[in-house]
Amino acid sequence: MEGKITHRTVSVNGIEMHIAEKGNGPVVLFLHGFPELWYSWRHQISALSSLGYRAVAPDLRGYGDTDAPADVASYTCLHVVGDLVGLVDALGVEQVYLVAQDWGCLMAWYLCLFRPEKVKAFVCLGVPFRPRNPKMKPVESMRAFFGDDYYMCRFQEPGEIEAEMAQVGASAVLKKILTTRKPGPPFLPKGKAFRADPDASVTLPSWLSEEDLNYYATKFKLKGFTGGLNYYRNLDINWELMAAWDGAEVKVPVKFIVGDLDMVYTTPGTKEYVHNGGFKKDVPYLQEVVVIEDAGHFISQERAEEISTHIYDFIQKF
């Protein structure tokens, strides 16, 4: 009989972290993005655990059933990677296979940069490595390129976007972000950020049921979105902290998978970086780049089986 996903809390880096896990064997560590939870990996947890792996998916700092420190300054890359190193140690293993999407990717890249000996191989969904620009802070450059309504700029001021989210409710916010298939950089005009698009479908896509949406909404209603938003509020601080790693290469085997409608992939400059040699220069052990046709940003759910197969095909080589 197939076992259930088990849930427990582990103490890591001064916080209590909730993890979902299933299976026995080498550990595959799954890192979710914004606005997500361990739940985004439910399909992969089942698939990989049935193939002889121990699948582990935490709620990251600030999310779900994991602690959410009140201070914005507690969400830097060093805090989050500290949590992840603590988690790997708590699992009683030396190394893990890493799988991540969205903000999980950014934290995974930092983990690979800081502690490459902990990572056997990394399957990255949607967000490529981003080399540090020593001349310009990230938020300043985003404002210059995309303007104040660019979503990462709109997330900067504590409490401001939360107030707009509160007006429409967690469920509407989650539905809008998780199901968007609009390519290009996302913009959130003030006061209209989460209004339903007149042409948006009322029905959910086949890969996200009402039950799924309710699971996310219940957790975000309890926790709020601030923990997740605080990652964006540390973009400039992370940039300052990362000066010592300027120009450093990521020395971990990587497979990169992205949907061709993904809002990051379709943001100006990303495709060129991924396909024209920049990515491979920064990540010399980049082994495969897979572009999935007619797929959006949250592909672990939208293309669950395909993604599970891609993960297995890659990690079994190491």
mmCIF file of N, CA and C in Angstrom, residues 15 34 54 56 71 78 92-93 180 183 249 266 270 289 295:
data_model
loop_
_atom_site.group_PDB
_atom_site.id
_atom_site.type_symbol
_atom_site.label_atom_id
_atom_site.label_comp_id
_atom_site.label_asym_id
_atom_site.label_seq_id
_atom_site.Cartn_x
_atom_site.Cartn_y
_atom_site.Cartn_z
ATOM 1 N N ILE A 15 14.690 28.821 13.815
ATOM 2 C CA ILE A 15 13.246 28.819 13.535
ATOM 3 C C ILE A 15 12.722 27.386 13.484
ATOM 4 N N PHE A 34 7.032 32.098 -4.657
ATOM 5 C CA PHE A 34 5.986 33.011 -4.180
ATOM 6 C C PHE A 34 4.846 33.038 -5.184
ATOM 7 N N ARG A 54 13.822 9.884 -1.396
ATOM 8 C CA ARG A 54 13.157 10.503 -0.242
ATOM 9 C C ARG A 54 12.887 11.958 -0.618
ATOM 10 N N VAL A 56 11.540 15.623 -0.017
ATOM 11 C CA VAL A 56 11.340 16.521 1.120
ATOM 12 C C VAL A 56 11.031 17.920 0.603
ATOM 13 N N ASP A 71 10.672 40.668 11.579
ATOM 14 C CA ASP A 71 11.602 41.656 11.044
ATOM 15 C C ASP A 71 11.903 41.404 9.566
ATOM 16 N N LEU A 78 21.183 34.991 3.182
ATOM 17 C CA LEU A 78 21.999 34.272 4.170
ATOM 18 C C LEU A 78 21.132 33.591 5.225
ATOM 19 N N GLY A 92 19.960 14.440 8.192
ATOM 20 C CA GLY A 92 20.988 13.422 8.436
ATOM 21 C C GLY A 92 21.738 12.987 7.187
ATOM 22 N N VAL A 93 21.800 13.876 6.195
ATOM 23 C CA VAL A 93 22.517 13.532 4.964
ATOM 24 C C VAL A 93 23.605 14.562 4.674
ATOM 25 N N THR A 180 -1.876 33.106 -14.059
ATOM 26 C CA THR A 180 -1.590 34.039 -15.155
ATOM 27 C C THR A 180 -0.731 33.365 -16.230
ATOM 28 N N PRO A 183 2.669 36.596 -20.936
ATOM 29 C CA PRO A 183 4.137 36.704 -21.005
ATOM 30 C C PRO A 183 4.612 38.134 -20.723
ATOM 31 N N GLU A 249 31.474 31.612 -10.106
ATOM 32 C CA GLU A 249 30.729 30.650 -10.915
ATOM 33 C C GLU A 249 30.014 29.641 -10.015
ATOM 34 N N THR A 266 10.203 35.459 -20.443
ATOM 35 C CA THR A 266 9.788 36.409 -21.483
ATOM 36 C C THR A 266 10.044 37.867 -21.107
ATOM 37 N N THR A 270 16.234 37.968 -20.658
ATOM 38 C CA THR A 270 16.388 36.625 -20.064
ATOM 39 C C THR A 270 16.698 35.565 -21.117
ATOM 40 N N VAL A 289 19.100 22.635 -21.219
ATOM 41 C CA VAL A 289 18.098 23.699 -21.166
ATOM 42 C C VAL A 289 16.876 23.184 -21.924
ATOM 43 N N ALA A 295 3.532 26.623 -21.920
ATOM 44 C CA ALA A 295 3.494 26.436 -20.465
ATOM 45 C C ALA A 295 3.866 27.744 -19.774
#
